Amino acid sequence: MSPPPAKNAEASPLFVGVDVGSSRTKVAILDAALNLIGYDVRKSGTDFSLTADACLKRALGMAGRKSEDVVHTISTGYGRKNVAFSRETRTEIGCHGKGCYHYFPRAVTIIDIGGQDNKIIKLDDGGRRLSFKMNRKCAAGTGAFLEEMSARLDIPLEDMDGLARKSNDMVKLGSFCTVFSATEVLENIRGGKKIEDIVKGLFYSVIKRVLEMDSMTENVVMTGGVVAHNPYLVQMTEEQIGRPVLIPPHPQLTGAVGAALYALEAVQAGAAEENN
Amino acid sequence: MTQEKEIVIRRLKTAKDLGKFMADYYYELDDAAKSGKKKVAWCTSVGPAEILRGMGFLTYFPETHSAMLGTTRMASDLIPKANAIGYSPDICSYLTADIGAFLEGVTPLSRAFPGIESVPKPDVLVYNTNQCRDVQDWFAWYADRFDVPLVGVETYRNVPEVTPAHITSIARQMENIVEPLEKVAGRKLDMDEFKNAVALSRECSDLWEKCLAAASAVPSPLTFFDGTTLMGPAVVGRGTRKAIDAYNLLLEELEERISQGIGAIENERYRLYWEGMPIWGRLSMHSKLFAGLNANVIASTYCSSWIFTALDPADPFESMARAYTELFIVRSDDYKEEYIKNKLEFFKCDGIIYHDAKTCPNNTNCRYGMPQRLEKRAGMPSLVINGDLNDLRMLSDEQTKTNVEAFIEQLEERK
């Protein structure tokens, strides 16, 4: 079934997903043919609504379209209820599942590493969610852990991936806790360990925390900003689980894409109801 | 911006009667402690209260007081006071909140019941470790503080099947506490009073069981969150006629709701089971969170902990030993798994919420693979919420909300 037309009848309708995460806000715009035609990512900051507006504006600019063309928006993420132009929300767990299944329509285990939390989501081969888990009230294994460590080590976050790749003798960190890990890092610095070996140890620590949250099924997908900006984490995960990991085209946008897909479905369902 | 929808939760009229029961209970205790007219025994919530009634003691239950510290959200500020004197933040937050409150000289009883300034001073403390070891440590601190005797029953743990050997051992322990209690009471155990208390406890337990079973109706006339406060008389009043009167009224109202098809929440679409302790400081928030998603948490292991079907006045010691040993919390995981599976079927549940209470391992049943086993056996989707019974520093409301919403979305996909 075709979705209803946009207010601007000349233009094809647009469906928007907004993912207001603890660290970054992401907007994805899909057209009716499910093409990702515009997107934006920026720091969530303190005014979620303002940030979401700015993201939408830039994403529309990228798509060369106007806000009048947007038929429906769904917001997700921690700030999902703070988006002024969204009337409907879904959880980020649902949206990540939806977004991943769009790119990989099969039974999958999704590992999403976000700024503040991790998620393990299992879908069956029809895209229905079987289970999900989020990390407990702890930064271990999240983007916040790497951010904290980059600040402590005075290394720009964007340099971490390159440094980890240079390591030949990874330092293994034993602690669960971010604060205790920081102490371990200091001990290793005092012990003369190379910084790249320590950084790889930090990456390894993230993966270990995530892999111990749940079991992995055959197909594993990784998403989230941490993965998008640190692709070496994916390579290290593949080494740990012994098989390739699937990565969507824009791993950081998966939740926003999922929300946009829900927006399209909601409109289709509404149209179907009207027709009935 | 998304609009918050109006949430309809229908309060039970008899909740007021049960509230009156609790007020009368605390005023009677306060009067006894101030006047010295009656001896006061502190007792653990599934301790041998009936023996105490057979000697004329009034019984006070510190766990109920701790739950009040939780619901009033006083606990999180008081727990650190107990931490500072050597009681770890990782142990029972009932214990730490209660001792913290005592150290600070505060009690939620003063807020709830004007005129009551403190908890009633004990003449003796009586425990049963069937819940956990913490109750013994907790009571030992007060025994030292008040310089009064401490007696108790040390129970078995992880019991697969309750055998005659278990019963004999526990019954003898119960008999052995009689003599030291008689010394405090200044009188002998009256066997008729004792048997009468056992009979009344059984009647109270049977009524409470019927009240909880009412939640099997669709829609359920009751929520778990109602149950956590309505269970007050089953805890503090068992062995008394007043508790029975209170539950007769409650049962009548629940049956009336069932006959009229009135649910405790509007539009009950999902029926959930709660496994573990309530998060006392979040009862209202959680009740609204679930109701807002058209989900009713209708039943729990926790509220069923005060059902003692083995009690038999003809054989008081042995039957108490059985009743207080065959409790869920005392049993092995195999037993617990079967128990929960039966409850899920009986209450026609769509899913189960496990509360992983940071400081209450004995009332937390998701740490040894239970959710995964039950999911495999009963196909029951589950969600684990990390939190605590009293220590609100141990939980993230935002994570809880997201998890619960995501869980309901998951159930929706299956409908």
XYZ file of C-alpha atoms in Angstrom:
691
model
C 0.000 0.000 0.000
C 1.245 3.490 -0.795
C 1.531 5.985 2.015
C -0.667 9.076 1.837
C 0.776 12.117 0.113
C 2.698 14.848 1.902
C 1.014 18.205 2.540
C 2.983 19.372 -0.463
C 1.253 17.129 -2.987
C 4.008 17.653 -5.533
C 6.595 16.058 -3.313
C 6.891 12.434 -2.280
C 6.210 11.895 1.438
C 9.014 11.784 3.985
C 9.274 9.780 7.180
C 11.496 10.981 9.971
C 13.173 9.125 12.803
C 14.819 11.038 15.644
C 17.088 9.247 18.079
C 17.927 11.499 21.019
C 20.712 9.615 22.743
C 22.516 10.558 25.917
C 25.519 11.632 23.878
C 24.379 12.337 20.297
C 21.118 13.133 18.562
C 20.559 11.466 15.204
C 17.931 12.225 12.592
C 17.203 9.990 9.594
C 14.830 10.818 6.749
C 13.408 8.075 4.574
C 11.366 8.474 1.427
C 8.471 6.194 0.624
C 10.817 3.819 -1.213
C 12.781 3.453 2.046
C 15.801 5.331 0.755
C 17.815 7.194 3.367
C 17.861 10.593 1.727
C 18.946 12.807 4.595
C 20.476 12.522 8.029
C 22.396 14.407 10.674
C 24.233 13.679 13.901
C 25.189 16.162 16.584
C 25.818 16.393 20.308
C 22.563 16.142 22.264
C 23.595 18.940 24.601
C 21.189 20.198 27.215
C 18.250 21.241 25.050
C 17.116 18.074 23.309
C 14.300 19.764 21.458
C 16.550 22.460 20.022
C 19.163 19.914 18.994
C 16.544 17.740 17.320
C 15.243 20.785 15.414
C 18.756 21.617 14.219
C 19.348 18.016 13.143
C 16.086 17.910 11.214
C 16.852 21.164 9.480
C 20.226 19.975 8.302
C 18.913 16.542 7.289
C 16.149 18.165 5.252
C 18.767 20.374 3.636
C 20.782 17.308 2.714
C 17.680 15.744 1.177
C 16.836 19.020 -0.565
C 13.370 18.928 0.945
C 11.109 20.979 3.215
C 9.552 20.259 6.598
C 6.086 20.332 4.948
C 7.046 17.129 3.147
C 7.337 15.219 6.421
C 4.285 13.028 6.868
C 5.137 11.468 10.205
C 7.907 11.462 12.804
C 8.746 9.013 15.549
C 11.301 9.775 18.227
C 13.357 7.363 20.261
C 16.267 7.359 22.716
C 16.540 8.823 26.203
C 15.177 12.179 25.067
C 12.384 10.675 22.966
C 9.676 12.576 24.822
C 11.433 15.914 24.410
C 11.200 16.318 20.635
C 8.831 19.155 19.825
C 7.967 17.975 16.312
C 7.316 14.348 17.297
C 3.990 13.096 18.624
C 4.858 9.439 18.896
C 7.687 7.506 20.506
C 9.190 4.025 20.471
C 12.012 2.739 22.622
C 15.518 2.615 21.231
C 15.444 -1.152 21.696
C 12.544 -1.449 19.290
C 14.064 1.046 16.846
C 17.474 -0.591 16.747
C 15.813 -3.915 16.078
C 13.707 -2.409 13.333
C 16.658 -0.629 11.728
C 18.872 -3.716 11.796
C 16.206 -5.987 10.369
C 15.730 -3.516 7.531
C 19.339 -4.018 6.481
C 19.696 -7.683 7.525
C 16.330 -9.465 7.286
C 17.234 -12.615 9.178
C 17.554 -13.877 12.761
C 20.230 -11.734 14.416
C 21.824 -10.749 17.669
C 22.352 -6.997 17.759
C 25.081 -5.409 19.824
C 24.497 -1.691 20.186
C 27.208 0.252 21.970
C 25.939 3.689 22.817
C 27.239 6.639 24.769
C 25.558 5.650 28.006
C 24.267 2.146 27.559
C 24.735 -1.080 25.690
C 22.005 -3.254 24.333
C 21.896 -6.837 23.219
C 18.765 -7.482 21.182
C 17.774 -10.813 19.684
C 15.406 -10.989 16.713
C 13.877 -14.016 15.080
C 13.909 -14.521 11.298
C 10.697 -12.501 10.995
C 12.198 -9.501 12.777
C 10.213 -10.110 15.983
C 12.081 -9.434 19.153
C 12.893 -12.491 21.222
C 14.700 -10.778 24.066
C 16.798 -7.779 24.981
C 19.199 -6.752 27.660
C 20.664 -3.441 28.654
C 23.786 -2.921 30.694
C 23.305 -2.438 34.375
C 23.751 0.910 36.103
C 27.421 1.067 35.225
C 29.504 2.701 32.510
C 31.628 -0.411 31.910
C 31.535 -1.347 28.246
C 29.861 1.850 27.068
C 31.022 4.861 25.130
C 31.159 6.760 28.427
C 33.968 4.420 29.503
C 36.064 5.253 26.441
C 35.287 8.969 26.791
C 36.396 8.910 30.416
C 39.592 7.078 29.526
C 40.429 9.350 26.581
C 40.118 12.330 28.918
C 42.276 10.666 31.559
C 44.938 9.748 29.020
C 44.623 13.133 27.297
C 44.143 11.429 23.932
C 41.503 12.799 21.530
C 38.642 10.326 21.254
C 39.044 10.154 17.487
C 42.667 9.006 17.828
C 41.831 5.970 19.972
C 40.952 3.656 17.065
C 44.212 4.360 15.217
C 46.260 3.895 18.376
C 44.626 0.568 19.253
C 45.433 -0.757 15.793
C 49.150 -0.111 16.375
C 49.296 -2.316 19.452
C 51.510 -5.420 19.422
C 51.279 -6.312 23.106
C 47.789 -5.561 24.473
C 47.493 -4.752 28.171
C 44.678 -6.750 29.759
C 42.614 -4.798 32.249
C 40.916 -6.932 34.883
C 38.468 -4.579 36.497
C 34.727 -4.288 35.949
C 34.568 -0.733 37.167
C 35.491 2.431 35.246
C 37.168 3.984 38.268
C 39.150 0.843 39.070
C 40.086 0.489 35.376
C 41.437 4.040 35.441
C 43.649 3.064 38.371
C 44.838 0.020 36.434
C 45.645 2.234 33.459
C 47.714 4.519 35.675
C 49.571 1.500 37.057
C 50.380 0.401 33.515
C 51.583 3.873 32.559
C 53.848 3.855 35.613
C 54.991 0.382 34.593
C 56.157 1.752 31.233
C 53.530 0.112 29.029
C 53.023 1.653 25.589
C 49.972 3.850 25.233
C 48.702 1.934 22.154
C 48.806 -1.314 24.151
C 46.799 0.306 26.917
C 44.239 1.712 24.463
C 43.798 -1.692 22.851
C 43.287 -3.063 26.355
C 40.512 -0.506 26.868
C 38.848 -1.596 23.614
C 39.149 -5.223 24.675
C 37.566 -4.352 28.010
C 34.549 -2.824 26.216
C 34.079 -5.941 24.102
C 34.442 -8.299 27.048
C 31.792 -6.405 29.036
C 29.399 -6.531 26.095
C 29.957 -10.184 25.189
C 29.313 -11.289 28.757
C 25.864 -9.670 28.747
C 24.272 -12.428 26.668
C 24.984 -15.316 24.320
C 25.466 -14.632 20.590
C 23.467 -16.291 17.837
C 24.902 -17.056 14.402
C 24.416 -13.627 12.831
C 25.774 -10.749 14.867
C 25.154 -7.102 13.955
C 26.954 -4.204 15.619
C 25.544 -0.694 15.752
C 25.963 2.584 17.587
C 28.180 5.620 17.572
C 31.030 3.903 19.377
C 31.208 1.271 16.649
C 30.854 3.890 13.906
C 33.810 5.858 15.197
C 35.935 2.928 16.363
C 35.644 0.253 13.683
C 38.575 -1.599 15.210
C 36.113 -2.702 17.920
C 34.275 -4.657 15.231
C 37.458 -6.383 14.099
C 38.279 -7.264 17.706
C 34.751 -8.602 18.244
C 35.078 -10.781 15.145
C 38.282 -12.201 16.573
C 36.508 -12.950 19.846
C 33.432 -14.659 18.400
C 35.299 -16.281 15.513
C 33.047 -15.090 12.689
C 32.315 -11.943 10.685
C 30.096 -9.264 12.190
C 27.465 -7.479 10.091
C 27.524 -3.680 10.060
C 24.691 -1.521 8.689
C 25.640 1.257 6.271
C 25.422 3.946 8.980
C 25.817 2.165 12.310
C 25.205 5.312 14.347
C 21.905 5.972 12.546
C 20.351 2.530 13.005
C 17.976 3.652 15.764
C 16.897 6.741 13.829
C 16.349 4.678 10.682
C 14.288 2.216 12.728
C 12.197 5.080 14.090
C 11.622 6.389 10.559
C 10.544 2.897 9.478
C 8.065 2.807 12.370
C 6.815 6.230 11.235
C 6.136 4.857 7.777
C 4.417 1.756 9.198
C 2.243 3.903 11.464
C 1.069 5.942 8.484
C 0.418 2.808 6.458
C -1.536 1.275 9.341
C -3.574 4.492 9.698
C -4.326 4.503 5.988
C -5.319 0.832 6.135
C -7.679 1.536 9.029
C -9.250 4.420 7.131
C -9.729 2.200 4.073
C -11.436 -0.392 6.242
C 6.151 16.688 21.990
C 4.426 13.528 23.158
C 1.473 14.036 25.485
C 1.250 11.986 28.678
C -2.016 10.041 28.588
C -4.373 10.000 31.530
C -3.801 6.959 33.700
C -6.721 5.281 35.423
C -5.959 3.154 38.467
C -8.992 2.192 40.530
C -8.277 2.270 44.244
C -9.955 -0.278 46.487
C -12.417 1.160 49.007
C -11.358 -1.357 51.656
C -7.777 -0.092 51.485
C -9.005 2.496 54.029
C -10.222 -0.244 56.384
C -6.896 -1.974 56.124
C -5.181 1.351 56.763
C -7.292 1.717 59.922
C -6.228 -1.787 60.951
C -2.573 -0.744 60.678
C -3.182 2.471 62.641
C -4.906 0.579 65.481
C -2.065 -1.939 65.478
C 0.663 0.683 65.862
C -1.240 2.697 68.485
C -1.785 -0.432 70.574
C 1.923 -1.208 70.400
C 2.836 2.360 71.255
C 0.519 2.322 74.242
C 1.920 -1.000 75.458
C 5.493 0.204 75.183
C 4.742 3.496 76.947
C 2.532 2.077 79.699
C 4.280 -1.255 80.160
C 0.824 -2.881 80.241
C 1.877 -5.571 77.841
C 5.226 -7.036 76.836
C 6.455 -6.303 73.324
C 8.287 -8.858 71.199
C 9.994 -7.895 67.987
C 9.517 -10.640 65.449
C 10.746 -11.275 61.921
C 7.988 -11.122 59.354
C 7.782 -14.882 58.898
C 8.881 -15.609 62.448
C 6.984 -17.673 65.038
C 4.406 -14.992 65.896
C 1.795 -17.516 67.064
C 3.998 -18.682 69.956
C 4.363 -15.077 71.042
C 0.598 -14.575 71.004
C 0.247 -17.670 73.202
C 2.197 -15.787 75.883
C 0.353 -12.509 75.561
C 3.099 -10.589 73.771
C 2.252 -7.811 71.369
C 4.383 -8.334 68.291
C 6.185 -5.666 66.321
C 7.723 -6.456 62.928
C 10.773 -4.330 62.038
C 10.580 -5.378 58.372
C 7.244 -3.594 58.030
C 8.855 -0.542 59.560
C 11.667 -0.780 57.031
C 9.200 -1.047 54.187
C 7.669 2.202 55.489
C 11.136 3.767 55.450
C 11.193 2.702 51.806
C 7.773 3.961 50.791
C 8.373 7.311 52.506
C 11.762 7.462 50.702
C 13.485 8.129 54.006
C 15.671 5.045 53.564
C 18.300 6.347 51.152
C 19.349 9.066 53.593
C 19.412 6.702 56.571
C 21.246 3.740 55.058
C 24.595 5.613 55.070
C 24.285 6.068 58.851
C 24.359 2.299 59.299
C 27.100 1.979 56.679
C 29.214 4.317 58.768
C 29.053 2.005 61.781
C 30.148 -1.038 59.803
C 27.063 -2.375 58.025
C 27.961 -2.570 54.338
C 25.850 -0.897 51.624
C 25.812 -4.330 49.952
C 23.807 -6.031 52.725
C 20.050 -5.903 53.354
C 18.816 -2.338 52.995
C 15.943 -3.129 55.362
C 18.568 -3.681 58.028
C 20.670 -0.644 57.154
C 17.667 1.682 56.744
C 16.135 0.547 60.029
C 19.327 0.790 62.057
C 20.079 4.121 60.364
C 16.646 5.404 61.389
C 17.201 4.291 64.961
C 20.601 5.993 65.071
C 19.036 9.194 63.784
C 16.057 8.913 66.130
C 13.478 9.071 63.334
C 10.586 6.885 62.282
C 7.922 7.105 59.562
C 5.424 6.022 62.245
C 5.496 9.604 63.577
C 4.401 10.952 60.202
C 1.731 8.333 59.646
C 0.363 8.130 63.178
C 0.465 11.402 65.155
C 1.482 10.893 68.749
C 3.844 8.012 68.083
C 7.363 9.247 68.635
C 9.422 6.114 68.260
C 9.310 2.410 67.557
C 8.066 0.397 70.567
C 10.878 -0.690 72.850
C 11.273 -4.472 72.783
C 11.280 -6.804 75.756
C 12.617 -9.592 73.571
C 13.604 -10.157 69.928
C 12.598 -13.286 68.046
C 13.809 -14.276 64.611
C 13.540 -17.043 62.089
C 16.318 -17.090 59.486
C 13.948 -18.653 56.930
C 14.229 -15.368 55.000
C 17.934 -14.690 55.335
C 20.784 -14.443 57.793
C 20.490 -10.664 57.835
C 17.469 -10.709 60.153
C 19.573 -12.399 62.823
C 22.344 -9.795 62.510
C 19.775 -7.033 62.469
C 18.032 -8.248 65.640
C 21.366 -8.939 67.349
C 22.237 -5.252 67.015
C 19.000 -4.242 68.758
C 19.369 -6.943 71.428
C 22.713 -5.421 72.301
C 21.379 -1.881 72.122
C 18.347 -2.538 74.356
C 20.061 -5.183 76.443
C 17.191 -7.640 75.963
C 17.227 -11.347 75.079
C 17.475 -12.557 71.494
C 16.048 -15.966 70.595
C 15.413 -17.572 67.261
C 15.128 -20.402 64.832
C 17.922 -21.197 62.377
C 16.354 -22.619 59.291
C 17.490 -24.690 56.326
C 18.231 -23.219 52.909
C 17.668 -24.376 49.327
C 15.358 -27.163 50.481
C 14.103 -29.293 47.553
C 11.526 -31.258 49.548
C 10.524 -30.597 53.140
C 11.201 -33.858 54.978
C 10.213 -35.091 58.453
C 13.825 -34.435 59.501
C 13.459 -30.748 58.618
C 10.137 -30.538 60.462
C 11.443 -32.259 63.573
C 14.488 -30.030 63.742
C 12.576 -26.764 63.289
C 9.746 -27.833 65.618
C 12.279 -28.634 68.363
C 13.908 -25.263 67.875
C 10.526 -23.621 68.240
C 9.823 -25.562 71.401
C 13.222 -24.573 72.746
C 12.503 -20.855 72.513
C 9.422 -21.219 74.721
C 11.260 -21.318 78.027
C 13.375 -18.188 77.513
C 10.300 -16.404 76.173
C 8.263 -17.428 79.239
C 10.915 -15.839 81.435
C 10.471 -12.530 79.610
C 6.687 -12.844 79.506
C 6.519 -13.691 83.187
C 3.964 -16.381 82.422
C 3.625 -19.788 80.854
C 2.701 -20.493 77.261
C -1.043 -20.988 77.228
C -1.609 -23.870 74.832
C -5.205 -22.860 74.145
C -4.216 -19.296 73.288
C -1.362 -20.633 71.188
C -3.583 -23.067 69.275
C -6.159 -20.345 68.811
C -3.495 -18.055 67.340
C -2.433 -20.831 64.942
C -6.080 -21.340 63.926
C -6.571 -17.603 63.368
C -3.311 -17.373 61.400
C -4.466 -20.187 59.167
C -7.815 -18.502 58.596
C -6.091 -15.204 57.828
C -3.707 -16.970 55.470
C -6.561 -18.741 53.646
C -8.407 -15.450 53.188
C -5.309 -13.639 52.001
C -4.687 -16.446 49.518
C -8.239 -16.025 48.185
C -7.729 -12.259 47.873
C -4.555 -12.780 45.854
C -6.186 -15.495 43.748
C -8.873 -12.983 42.766
C -6.253 -11.479 40.451
C -6.657 -14.513 38.175
C -9.889 -12.926 36.931
C -9.725 -11.080 33.637
C -9.502 -8.146 34.071
C -7.784 -8.430 37.415
C -9.471 -6.508 40.233
C -6.117 -6.171 41.968
C -2.574 -5.056 41.214
C 0.662 -6.246 42.757
C 1.229 -2.670 43.905
C -2.082 -2.760 45.824
C -1.069 -6.115 47.255
C 2.171 -4.835 48.740
C 0.288 -2.511 51.068
C -2.858 -4.609 51.516
C -0.746 -7.457 52.861
C -0.030 -5.486 56.069
C -2.574 -7.370 58.222
C -1.327 -10.751 56.917
C 2.125 -9.835 58.198
C 1.501 -8.005 61.434
C -1.965 -9.281 62.317
C -1.806 -12.987 61.707
C -3.072 -14.829 64.744
C -5.699 -12.153 65.397
C -9.422 -11.926 64.637
C -9.105 -8.347 63.390
C -6.902 -9.379 60.455
C -9.530 -11.904 59.394
C -12.273 -9.270 59.552
C -10.162 -6.945 57.389
C -9.613 -9.595 54.710
C -13.259 -10.627 54.663
C -14.078 -7.053 53.667
C -11.327 -6.981 51.049
C -12.390 -10.285 49.542
C -15.979 -9.088 49.324
C -14.911 -6.003 47.376
C -12.672 -7.995 45.057
C -15.460 -10.466 44.328
C -17.814 -7.590 43.651
C -15.346 -6.150 41.158
C -15.004 -9.533 39.460
C -18.765 -9.972 39.179
C -19.018 -6.528 37.573
C -15.993 -7.040 35.326
C -14.166 -4.078 36.872
C -10.409 -4.153 36.537
C -7.917 -2.394 38.779
C -6.633 -0.561 35.726
C -8.433 0.525 32.626
C -7.895 -1.480 29.470
C -5.827 -4.340 30.877
C -4.048 -5.660 27.801
C -0.973 -7.304 29.318
C -0.870 -9.369 32.508
C 2.455 -9.564 34.260
C 3.988 -11.426 37.182
C 6.464 -9.719 39.526
C 9.214 -11.881 40.945
C 11.201 -10.386 43.814
C 10.834 -7.550 46.273
C 8.900 -4.387 45.450
C 10.920 -1.200 45.024
C 9.167 0.471 47.928
C 10.130 4.043 47.059
C 8.760 3.623 43.547
C 5.429 1.869 44.133
C 3.378 4.751 42.812
C 5.730 5.493 39.898
C 5.802 1.851 38.823
C 2.098 1.388 39.242
C 1.510 4.354 36.896
C 4.241 3.274 34.497
C 2.648 -0.135 33.918
C -0.933 1.112 33.916
C 0.034 3.767 31.355
C 1.144 0.964 29.053
C -2.106 -0.983 29.611
C -0.152 -3.535 31.616
C -1.233 -4.836 34.984
C 1.251 -6.486 37.285
C -1.321 -8.792 38.792
C 0.566 -11.280 40.917
C 3.843 -11.880 42.673
C 5.810 -14.344 44.692
C 6.390 -11.677 47.314
C 2.771 -11.074 48.346
C 2.218 -14.830 48.486
C 4.939 -15.197 51.097
C 2.372 -14.859 53.870
C 0.328 -17.886 52.877
C 0.774 -20.676 55.411
C -1.536 -23.490 54.408
C 0.208 -26.053 56.611
C -0.815 -24.350 59.878
C -2.929 -26.693 61.980
C -4.039 -25.883 65.540
C -4.216 -29.596 66.363
C -0.465 -29.852 65.929
C 0.840 -26.316 66.479
C 4.614 -26.756 66.695
C 4.956 -29.314 63.919
C 2.567 -27.484 61.608
C 4.318 -24.154 62.226
C 7.616 -25.835 61.482
C 6.211 -27.051 58.170
C 4.481 -23.780 57.294
C 7.576 -21.704 57.968
C 9.889 -24.118 56.156
C 7.882 -24.863 53.036
C 7.982 -21.172 52.094
C 9.209 -20.286 48.623
C 12.236 -18.402 49.915
C 13.536 -21.448 51.792
C 13.326 -23.754 48.784
C 15.613 -24.969 46.020
C 15.621 -23.454 42.542
C 13.877 -26.525 41.081
C 10.973 -25.998 43.443
C 10.940 -22.249 42.789
C 10.908 -22.755 39.038
C 7.921 -25.094 39.237
C 6.156 -22.741 41.653
C 6.560 -19.720 39.368
C 5.550 -21.721 36.305
C 2.313 -22.747 38.029
C 1.610 -19.174 39.093
C 2.175 -17.901 35.550
C -0.379 -20.390 34.268
C -2.879 -19.785 37.059
C -2.806 -16.008 36.637
C -2.748 -16.226 32.815
C 0.361 -14.058 32.562
C 1.925 -12.712 29.381
C 5.327 -12.040 30.892
C 7.381 -11.887 34.026
C 9.366 -9.062 35.589
C 12.305 -10.046 37.771
C 13.518 -7.470 40.231
C 17.237 -7.959 40.790
C 17.445 -6.304 44.191
C 21.011 -5.287 44.827
C 20.916 -5.880 48.585
C 18.492 -8.807 48.743
C 19.981 -11.901 47.118
C 17.521 -14.208 48.899
C 14.534 -12.520 47.325
C 16.201 -12.244 43.916
C 15.700 -15.214 41.644
C 17.190 -14.165 38.333
C 20.854 -14.651 39.138
C 21.092 -18.408 38.547
C 19.555 -18.750 35.091
C 15.886 -18.874 36.163
C 14.605 -16.431 33.480
C 16.311 -18.403 30.731
C 15.063 -21.756 32.051
C 11.490 -20.539 32.416
C 11.573 -18.934 29.009
C 12.620 -22.268 27.559
C 10.093 -24.322 29.558
C 7.079 -22.045 29.578
C 7.866 -19.741 26.658
C 7.512 -16.877 29.072
C 9.185 -13.600 28.032
C 10.966 -11.900 30.867
C 12.543 -8.638 31.858
C 15.079 -8.030 34.603
C 14.933 -4.688 36.397
C 17.979 -3.708 38.393
C 17.075 -1.959 41.598
C 16.671 -2.408 45.303
C 13.927 -2.713 47.885
C 14.964 0.408 49.812
C 18.188 1.889 48.510
C 17.144 4.190 45.687
C 20.785 4.911 44.877
C 20.843 1.445 43.312
C 18.442 2.140 40.478
C 17.997 4.241 37.388
C 14.418 5.314 36.798
C 15.149 6.170 33.194
C 16.583 2.722 32.489
C 13.625 1.102 34.219
C 11.164 3.088 32.115
C 12.942 2.285 28.861
C 13.208 -1.385 29.763
C 9.551 -1.670 30.726
C 8.359 0.187 27.632
C 10.575 -1.984 25.428
C 9.254 -5.111 27.125
C 5.654 -4.106 26.479
C 6.556 -3.365 22.838
C 7.968 -6.890 22.672
C 4.761 -8.372 24.111
C 2.746 -6.290 21.663
C 4.585 -7.917 18.778
C 3.416 -11.299 20.057
C -0.247 -10.383 20.541
